[in-house]
């Protein structure tokens, strides 16, 4: 009955479903274990009527014009530019660390001379990863790198990942490089914003086609199994294509062992005041057990007499009770992932898409782009 089955109704699964029904005019079965579509991007109006993101703040940003154009078919955008402050030495200063942060945290003479050195060495408007700056031979730049490392990166990363920055792939801290600029925005991408009426409405629009059958509250294990490189659906050999966006280790019953993930606990609160903090997010690298507090009204532009905030408490992942929010970018885990990938490559009607199935620390735009290109590959194969 279905030529396509998709596991997971997150961004990856929704893009694939939309493309298959719109372009190929085929029927799709979309299986999702949560009670809603949208995966970790899901948002909803809380009991006070404030639009909040259930699984932490999601800010859309991209330089990929094709991704922006594609998603814009399903939503208009609230023009939002994300600003983050870091609570450091009792002050709230711009993050990523930039020239303004430098002047706010260090005495003026020292900050001035360090600014000159940074511009001379790297140029104005450039971005330098902290682990690269730490390798500076110049004594003053080395001092600055150690200062930023201690104040911004070390404790935040230990809280978030349970290890020091050097123990992870450098791409993790490269996401928030030192910015030799006075631009206080968190992202500089060409396209930035939040879906005007929320992510959930965008997903509903993507899926509003009668050829998509959605099964919520359903673990794929109830319907699908993989045996001897064949896929079985309701105990019959499945001849169509399975697009899998869940955890690859789960698909193969943890045959080579569990892939590690980091999880989070979220604590939400609604306050009886119009605003709680100055910006969308405030990071707390060195204080408290949480990493950051986000206030949604800054992100969405919603006007309301009350305000809702969310705190993120990182924690180890336990497969029986936690959501695997982050794959852990580390060489040895990538090697384990590759073993699963090799196994998957032997199943010719299986396609893996998304943050979990590809075990990559992807942002939303990259997941969308991956799904769009995988869709093209699926089409060409037919
Ligand atoms: P998911 O959203 O994880 O979707 C996978 C789906 O598969 C889920 O719905 C899951 O329930 C389902 N599933 C899993 N196992 C099974 C099973 N056994 N049976 C049935 N269904 C199953 N990106 C940005 O670009 N900007 C941001 O600001 C941003 N902020 C983030 C903040 C946080 C706290 C986190 C965790 C992520 C953030 N991201 C952000 C990343 C973004 O969430 C991901 O890029 C995106 O959600 C990935 O989509 P996906 O479909 O690959 O995965
Ligand atoms: N990071 C940090 N201090 C900060 C912000 C980020 O140490 O104030 C590091 C930390 O390791 C974090 C990574 O940079 O996990 C990526 O940060 P980002 O804000 O991109 O994380 P995400 O929004 O994906 O959780």
Coordinates of C-alpha atoms and ligand atoms in Angstrom, one line a residue:
X1 CA 0.0 0.0 0.0
X2 CA 2.9 2.4 0.8
X3 CA 5.9 2.7 -1.4
X4 CA 7.6 4.9 1.1
X5 CA 7.8 4.6 4.9
X6 CA 9.5 7.3 6.9
X7 CA 10.5 6.8 10.5
X8 CA 10.6 10.0 12.5
X9 CA 8.5 13.1 11.9
X10 CA 11.2 15.7 12.8
X11 CA 12.4 18.1 10.2
X12 CA 14.2 15.5 8.1
X13 CA 11.2 13.2 8.0
X14 CA 8.8 16.0 7.2
X15 CA 10.9 17.4 4.3
X16 CA 11.2 13.9 2.9
X17 CA 7.4 13.2 3.2
X18 CA 6.5 16.6 1.6
X19 CA 8.8 16.0 -1.3
X20 CA 7.7 12.5 -2.0
X21 CA 4.0 13.3 -2.1
X22 CA 4.4 16.6 -3.9
X23 CA 6.9 15.6 -6.5
X24 CA 6.3 11.9 -6.9
X25 CA 2.6 11.8 -6.0
X26 CA 3.2 8.7 -4.0
X27 CA 1.7 7.6 -0.7
X28 CA 3.8 7.9 2.5
X29 CA 3.5 6.3 5.9
X30 CA 5.1 8.6 8.5
X31 CA 5.8 6.8 11.9
X32 CA 6.5 9.0 14.9
X33 CA 6.9 7.8 18.5
X34 CA 6.1 11.2 20.1
X35 CA 2.6 12.6 20.3
X36 CA 3.4 15.4 17.8
X37 CA 5.2 16.1 14.5
X38 CA 8.2 18.4 14.3
X39 CA 10.7 16.5 16.4
X40 CA 12.9 18.8 18.5
X41 CA 11.8 21.9 16.6
X42 CA 8.2 21.5 18.1
X43 CA 6.6 24.6 19.5
X44 CA 3.2 25.3 21.1
X45 CA 1.3 27.9 23.1
X46 CA 1.7 27.2 26.8
X47 CA -1.1 27.5 29.3
X48 CA -0.7 31.3 29.5
X49 CA -0.9 31.5 25.7
X50 CA 2.8 32.2 25.1
X51 CA 4.5 30.5 22.2
X52 CA 7.4 28.3 23.5
X53 CA 9.8 25.8 22.1
X54 CA 9.3 22.5 23.9
X55 CA 12.8 21.2 23.4
X56 CA 14.9 24.4 23.8
X57 CA 15.3 27.5 21.7
X58 CA 15.4 27.0 17.9
X59 CA 16.6 29.9 15.8
X60 CA 16.6 29.4 12.1
X61 CA 19.6 30.7 10.2
X62 CA 21.2 29.8 6.9
X63 CA 23.3 30.9 4.0
X64 CA 21.7 28.3 1.8
X65 CA 19.3 30.1 -0.5
X66 CA 17.7 26.9 -1.7
X67 CA 16.8 25.9 1.9
X68 CA 15.4 29.3 2.7
X69 CA 13.3 29.3 -0.5
X70 CA 12.1 25.8 0.1
X71 CA 10.9 26.4 3.7
X72 CA 9.4 29.8 2.8
X73 CA 6.7 27.9 0.8
X74 CA 5.3 26.8 4.2
X75 CA 5.8 29.8 6.3
X76 CA 6.4 33.5 6.5
X77 CA 9.1 34.6 8.8
X78 CA 9.4 36.9 11.9
X79 CA 12.6 38.8 11.2
X80 CA 14.6 37.9 14.3
X81 CA 18.4 38.3 14.8
X82 CA 19.6 36.3 17.8
X83 CA 21.6 38.0 20.5
X84 CA 23.2 36.1 23.4
X85 CA 24.8 37.5 26.5
X86 CA 27.2 35.6 28.7
X87 CA 27.2 36.0 32.5
X88 CA 30.9 36.5 33.2
X89 CA 32.6 37.9 36.3
X90 CA 29.2 39.4 37.4
X91 CA 28.6 41.1 34.1
X92 CA 26.5 40.2 31.0
X93 CA 28.7 40.6 28.0
X94 CA 28.2 39.8 24.2
X95 CA 28.7 36.1 23.1
X96 CA 30.3 35.1 20.8
X97 CA 33.3 36.9 22.3
X98 CA 33.9 39.9 20.1
X99 CA 35.7 43.3 20.4
X100 CA 32.9 44.7 22.5
X101 CA 33.3 41.8 24.9
X102 CA 37.0 42.4 25.1
X103 CA 36.4 46.1 26.1
X104 CA 33.8 45.2 28.6
X105 CA 35.8 42.6 30.4
X106 CA 39.4 43.9 30.3
X107 CA 40.9 47.3 31.3
X108 CA 40.8 49.8 28.5
X109 CA 44.6 50.0 27.8
X110 CA 45.0 46.3 27.6
X111 CA 41.8 45.8 25.6
X112 CA 43.0 48.5 23.1
X113 CA 46.3 46.9 22.5
X114 CA 44.8 43.4 22.2
X115 CA 42.3 44.7 19.7
X116 CA 45.2 46.1 17.6
X117 CA 47.0 42.8 17.8
X118 CA 44.0 40.8 16.8
X119 CA 43.2 42.9 13.8
X120 CA 46.8 43.0 12.7
X121 CA 47.2 39.2 13.0
X122 CA 43.8 38.0 11.7
X123 CA 42.1 41.0 10.1
X124 CA 38.9 42.8 10.9
X125 CA 35.6 40.9 10.6
X126 CA 37.3 37.5 10.8
X127 CA 36.3 34.6 13.1
X128 CA 38.9 32.6 15.0
X129 CA 38.1 29.3 16.8
X130 CA 39.2 29.3 20.4
X131 CA 41.4 26.2 20.1
X132 CA 43.2 27.9 17.2
X133 CA 43.7 31.2 19.2
X134 CA 45.1 29.1 22.0
X135 CA 47.9 28.1 19.8
X136 CA 49.1 31.7 19.3
X137 CA 52.8 32.2 19.7
X138 CA 52.4 35.9 20.6
X139 CA 52.4 36.1 24.4
X140 CA 49.6 38.7 24.6
X141 CA 47.3 36.8 22.2
X142 CA 48.1 33.6 24.2
X143 CA 47.1 35.4 27.4
X144 CA 43.8 36.5 25.8
X145 CA 43.1 33.0 24.4
X146 CA 43.6 31.5 27.9
X147 CA 41.4 34.2 29.4
X148 CA 38.5 33.5 26.9
X149 CA 39.0 29.8 27.2
X150 CA 38.6 29.9 31.0
X151 CA 35.8 32.4 31.1
X152 CA 33.7 31.3 28.2
X153 CA 34.4 27.8 27.0
X154 CA 35.9 25.6 29.6
X155 CA 33.1 25.3 32.2
X156 CA 30.3 25.7 29.7
X157 CA 31.7 22.8 27.7
X158 CA 32.3 20.6 30.8
X159 CA 28.7 21.2 31.8
X160 CA 27.2 20.7 28.3
X161 CA 29.3 17.7 27.3
X162 CA 30.9 16.4 30.4
X163 CA 34.4 16.8 28.9
X164 CA 36.8 19.6 28.1
X165 CA 36.8 21.4 24.7
X166 CA 40.0 19.6 23.5
X167 CA 38.4 16.2 24.1
X168 CA 35.7 16.9 21.4
X169 CA 36.0 17.4 17.7
X170 CA 37.1 21.1 17.2
X171 CA 34.0 21.7 15.2
X172 CA 32.0 21.9 18.4
X173 CA 33.7 25.1 19.8
X174 CA 34.2 26.3 16.2
X175 CA 30.4 26.9 16.2
X176 CA 31.0 29.9 18.4
X177 CA 34.3 31.4 17.3
X178 CA 35.9 34.6 18.6
X179 CA 34.6 37.3 16.3
X180 CA 37.0 40.2 15.5
X181 CA 34.1 42.6 15.0
X182 CA 31.7 44.8 16.9
X183 CA 28.7 42.9 15.5
X184 CA 26.9 41.5 18.6
X185 CA 24.7 39.0 16.8
X186 CA 25.0 35.3 17.5
X187 CA 24.8 34.4 13.8
X188 CA 25.8 36.3 10.7
X189 CA 23.9 34.2 8.1
X190 CA 22.2 35.9 5.2
X191 CA 18.8 34.5 6.1
X192 CA 17.6 34.4 9.7
X193 CA 14.2 34.3 11.4
X194 CA 11.5 32.3 13.1
X195 CA 8.4 30.9 11.4
X196 CA 5.9 33.7 11.9
X197 CA 3.2 31.5 13.4
X198 CA 5.6 28.9 14.9
X199 CA 7.4 25.8 13.7
X200 CA 4.4 23.5 14.3
X201 CA 2.2 25.4 11.9
X202 CA 5.0 25.2 9.3
X203 CA 5.2 21.4 9.8
X204 CA 1.4 21.1 9.5
X205 CA 1.5 22.9 6.2
X206 CA 4.3 20.6 4.9
X207 CA 2.2 17.6 5.8
X208 CA -1.2 18.7 4.8
X209 CA -1.6 16.2 1.9
X210 CA -4.0 13.2 2.0
X211 CA -1.3 11.0 0.7
X212 CA 0.6 11.3 4.0
X213 CA -0.6 8.9 6.7
X214 CA 0.8 9.9 10.1
X215 CA 1.0 7.4 12.9
X216 CA 1.9 9.3 16.2
X217 CA 2.7 7.6 19.5
X218 CA 4.2 4.7 17.5
X219 CA 7.6 3.2 17.9
X220 CA 8.8 1.9 14.5
X221 CA 9.9 -1.3 16.4
X222 CA 6.2 -2.3 16.6
X223 CA 5.9 -2.4 12.8
X224 CA 9.4 -2.7 11.3
X225 CA 12.3 -5.0 11.6
X226 CA 15.5 -5.6 9.8
X227 CA 16.9 -9.1 9.2
X228 CA 19.5 -10.5 6.9
X229 CA 19.7 -7.1 5.1
X230 CA 16.0 -7.1 4.4
X231 CA 13.3 -4.8 5.8
X232 CA 10.1 -6.3 7.1
X233 CA 6.9 -4.3 7.6
X234 CA 4.2 -6.0 9.7
X235 CA 6.2 -9.2 9.2
X236 CA 6.1 -9.0 5.4
X237 CA 9.1 -8.2 3.2
X238 CA 8.9 -4.5 2.4
X239 CA 9.7 -3.8 -1.2
X240 CA 9.4 0.0 -1.0
X241 CA 11.8 2.5 0.4
X242 CA 12.4 3.0 4.1
X243 CA 13.6 6.5 5.0
X244 CA 15.0 6.3 8.5
X245 CA 15.6 9.4 10.7
X246 CA 15.9 7.8 14.1
X247 CA 18.9 6.4 15.9
X248 CA 20.9 4.1 13.7
X249 CA 22.1 2.0 16.7
X250 CA 18.5 1.3 17.6
X251 CA 17.6 0.3 14.1
X252 CA 20.2 -2.5 14.3
X253 CA 19.4 -3.5 17.9
X254 CA 22.6 -2.0 19.3
X255 CA 24.5 -4.9 17.7
X256 CA 27.9 -3.1 17.9
X257 CA 27.0 -1.3 21.2
X258 CA 25.3 2.0 21.9
X259 CA 26.3 5.2 20.2
X260 CA 26.8 7.9 22.9
X261 CA 24.6 11.0 23.1
X262 CA 24.1 13.9 25.5
X263 CA 20.7 14.8 26.8
X264 CA 19.1 17.8 28.5
X265 CA 16.5 18.4 31.1
X266 CA 14.4 21.5 30.5
X267 CA 12.8 23.6 33.2
X268 CA 10.2 26.0 32.1
X269 CA 8.7 28.9 34.0
X270 CA 6.2 31.7 33.4
X271 CA 6.8 34.9 35.3
X272 CA 4.3 37.6 36.2
X273 CA 6.3 40.4 34.5
X274 CA 6.6 41.6 30.9
X275 CA 10.3 40.7 30.5
X276 CA 12.8 38.6 32.5
X277 CA 16.1 39.3 30.7
X278 CA 17.7 41.7 28.2
X279 CA 18.1 39.3 25.2
X280 CA 16.7 36.0 23.8
X281 CA 19.4 33.9 25.6
X282 CA 21.8 34.5 28.5
X283 CA 24.6 31.9 28.8
X284 CA 25.9 30.9 32.3
X285 CA 29.3 29.3 31.6
X286 CA 30.6 29.5 35.1
X287 CA 27.6 29.6 37.4
X288 CA 24.7 27.3 38.2
X289 CA 23.9 23.8 36.8
X290 CA 22.2 25.1 33.7
X291 CA 24.0 26.4 30.6
X292 CA 21.5 29.0 29.5
X293 CA 18.2 30.7 30.0
X294 CA 16.1 31.6 26.9
X295 CA 13.1 34.0 27.0
X296 CA 10.8 33.1 24.1
X297 CA 9.1 36.5 23.6
X298 CA 12.4 38.0 22.5
X299 CA 12.6 35.3 19.8
X300 CA 9.0 35.4 18.6
X301 CA 8.2 39.1 19.0
X302 CA 5.0 38.1 20.8
X303 CA 3.5 40.8 23.1
X304 CA 2.1 39.5 26.4
X305 CA 1.9 40.8 29.9
X306 CA 3.7 37.6 31.2
X307 CA 6.8 36.0 30.0
X308 CA 8.0 32.3 29.6
X309 CA 11.6 31.2 30.0
X310 CA 13.4 27.9 29.8
X311 CA 16.5 26.7 31.5
X312 CA 18.7 23.9 30.0
X313 CA 20.4 21.4 32.3
X314 CA 22.7 19.1 30.4
X315 CA 22.9 15.4 31.5
X316 CA 24.2 12.0 30.3
X317 CA 21.9 10.1 28.0
X318 CA 20.1 7.0 29.2
X319 CA 18.4 5.2 26.4
X320 CA 15.4 4.0 28.5
X321 CA 14.3 7.5 29.6
X322 CA 16.0 10.3 27.8
X323 CA 15.8 12.1 24.4
X324 CA 19.2 11.9 22.5
X325 CA 19.5 15.6 21.8
X326 CA 23.1 15.7 20.8
X327 CA 25.3 13.1 19.0
X328 CA 28.8 13.5 20.5
X329 CA 31.3 14.6 17.9
X330 CA 34.4 12.6 18.7
X331 CA 36.6 10.4 16.6
X332 CA 36.0 7.1 18.3
X333 CA 32.2 7.5 18.2
X334 CA 32.4 8.3 14.5
X335 CA 34.2 5.1 14.0
X336 CA 31.5 3.2 15.8
X337 CA 28.9 5.0 13.7
X338 CA 30.8 4.0 10.5
X339 CA 30.3 0.3 11.4
X340 CA 26.6 0.8 11.6
X341 CA 26.7 2.8 8.3
X342 CA 28.5 -0.1 6.6
X343 CA 25.8 -2.4 7.8
X344 CA 23.1 0.0 6.5
X345 CA 24.8 0.3 3.1
X346 CA 24.0 -3.4 2.5
X347 CA 20.3 -2.7 2.6
X348 CA 19.5 -1.2 -0.8
X349 CA 16.0 0.1 0.1
X350 CA 17.2 2.0 3.2
X351 CA 18.0 5.7 3.3
X352 CA 19.4 7.5 6.4
X353 CA 18.7 11.2 6.9
X354 CA 19.0 13.7 9.8
X355 CA 20.8 14.4 13.0
X356 CA 20.3 10.9 14.6
X357 CA 20.5 8.7 11.6
X358 CA 23.6 10.4 10.3
X359 CA 25.0 10.9 13.8
X360 CA 26.0 14.5 13.1
X361 CA 25.6 17.7 15.1
X362 CA 23.5 19.3 12.3
X363 CA 21.6 22.6 12.5
X364 CA 18.1 22.8 11.0
X365 CA 19.3 24.3 7.7
X366 CA 21.8 21.5 7.1
X367 CA 19.2 18.8 7.9
X368 CA 16.8 20.4 5.4
X369 CA 19.5 20.5 2.8
X370 CA 20.5 16.9 3.4
X371 CA 16.9 15.8 3.1
X372 CA 16.4 17.8 -0.1
X373 CA 19.5 16.2 -1.7
X374 CA 18.7 12.7 -0.4
X375 CA 15.3 13.1 -1.9
X376 CA 16.9 13.8 -5.3
X377 CA 19.0 10.7 -4.9
X378 CA 16.0 8.6 -4.1
X379 CA 14.2 9.9 -7.2
X380 CA 17.1 9.2 -9.5
X381 CA 17.3 5.7 -8.3
X382 CA 13.8 5.0 -9.5
Ligands
LIG1 P1 14.7 15.1 15.3 O1 14.1 16.4 15.4 O2 15.4 14.5 16.4 O3 13.6 14.1 14.7 C1 13.7 12.7 14.7 C2 12.3 12.2 15.0 O4 12.4 10.7 15.0 C3 11.8 12.6 16.4 O5 10.6 13.2 16.3 C4 11.8 11.3 17.2 O6 10.8 11.2 18.1 C5 11.6 10.3 16.1 N1 12.0 8.9 16.5 C6 13.2 8.6 17.0 N2 13.2 7.3 17.3 C7 12.0 6.8 16.9 C8 11.4 5.5 17.0 N3 12.1 4.5 17.6 N4 10.2 5.3 16.5 C9 9.5 6.4 15.9 N5 10.0 7.6 15.9 C10 11.2 7.8 16.4 N6 19.2 24.0 15.0 C11 19.2 25.2 14.4 O7 19.4 25.3 13.2 N7 19.1 26.4 15.2 C12 18.9 26.3 16.6 O8 18.8 27.3 17.2 C13 18.9 25.0 17.2 N8 18.7 24.9 18.5 C14 18.7 23.7 19.1 C15 18.5 23.6 20.5 C16 18.5 22.3 21.1 C17 18.4 22.3 22.6 C18 18.7 21.2 20.3 C19 18.6 19.8 21.0 C20 18.8 21.2 18.9 C21 18.8 22.5 18.3 N9 19.0 22.6 16.9 C22 19.0 23.9 16.3 C23 19.1 21.4 16.0 C24 17.8 20.9 15.5 O9 16.9 20.5 16.6 C25 18.0 19.8 14.6 O10 18.8 20.2 13.5 C26 16.7 19.2 13.9 O11 15.7 19.1 14.9 C27 17.0 17.8 13.4 O12 15.9 17.2 12.8 P2 15.9 15.7 12.6 O13 14.6 15.4 11.9 O14 17.1 15.2 12.0 O15 15.8 15.1 14.1
LIG2 N1 30.2 27.2 24.0 C1 30.8 27.6 25.1 N2 30.4 28.7 25.8 C2 29.4 29.5 25.3 C3 28.7 29.1 24.1 C4 29.1 27.9 23.5 O1 31.7 26.9 25.6 O2 29.0 30.5 25.9 C5 30.6 25.9 23.3 C6 30.0 24.7 24.0 O3 30.9 23.6 23.9 C7 28.8 24.5 23.2 C8 29.3 24.8 21.8 O4 30.2 25.9 22.0 O5 28.3 23.2 23.3 C9 28.3 25.1 20.7 O6 27.5 26.1 21.2 P1 26.1 26.4 20.5 O7 25.5 27.7 21.1 O8 26.2 26.3 19.1 O9 25.3 25.2 21.1 P2 23.8 24.6 20.8 O10 22.9 25.8 20.6 O11 23.9 23.7 19.6 O12 23.5 23.8 22.0

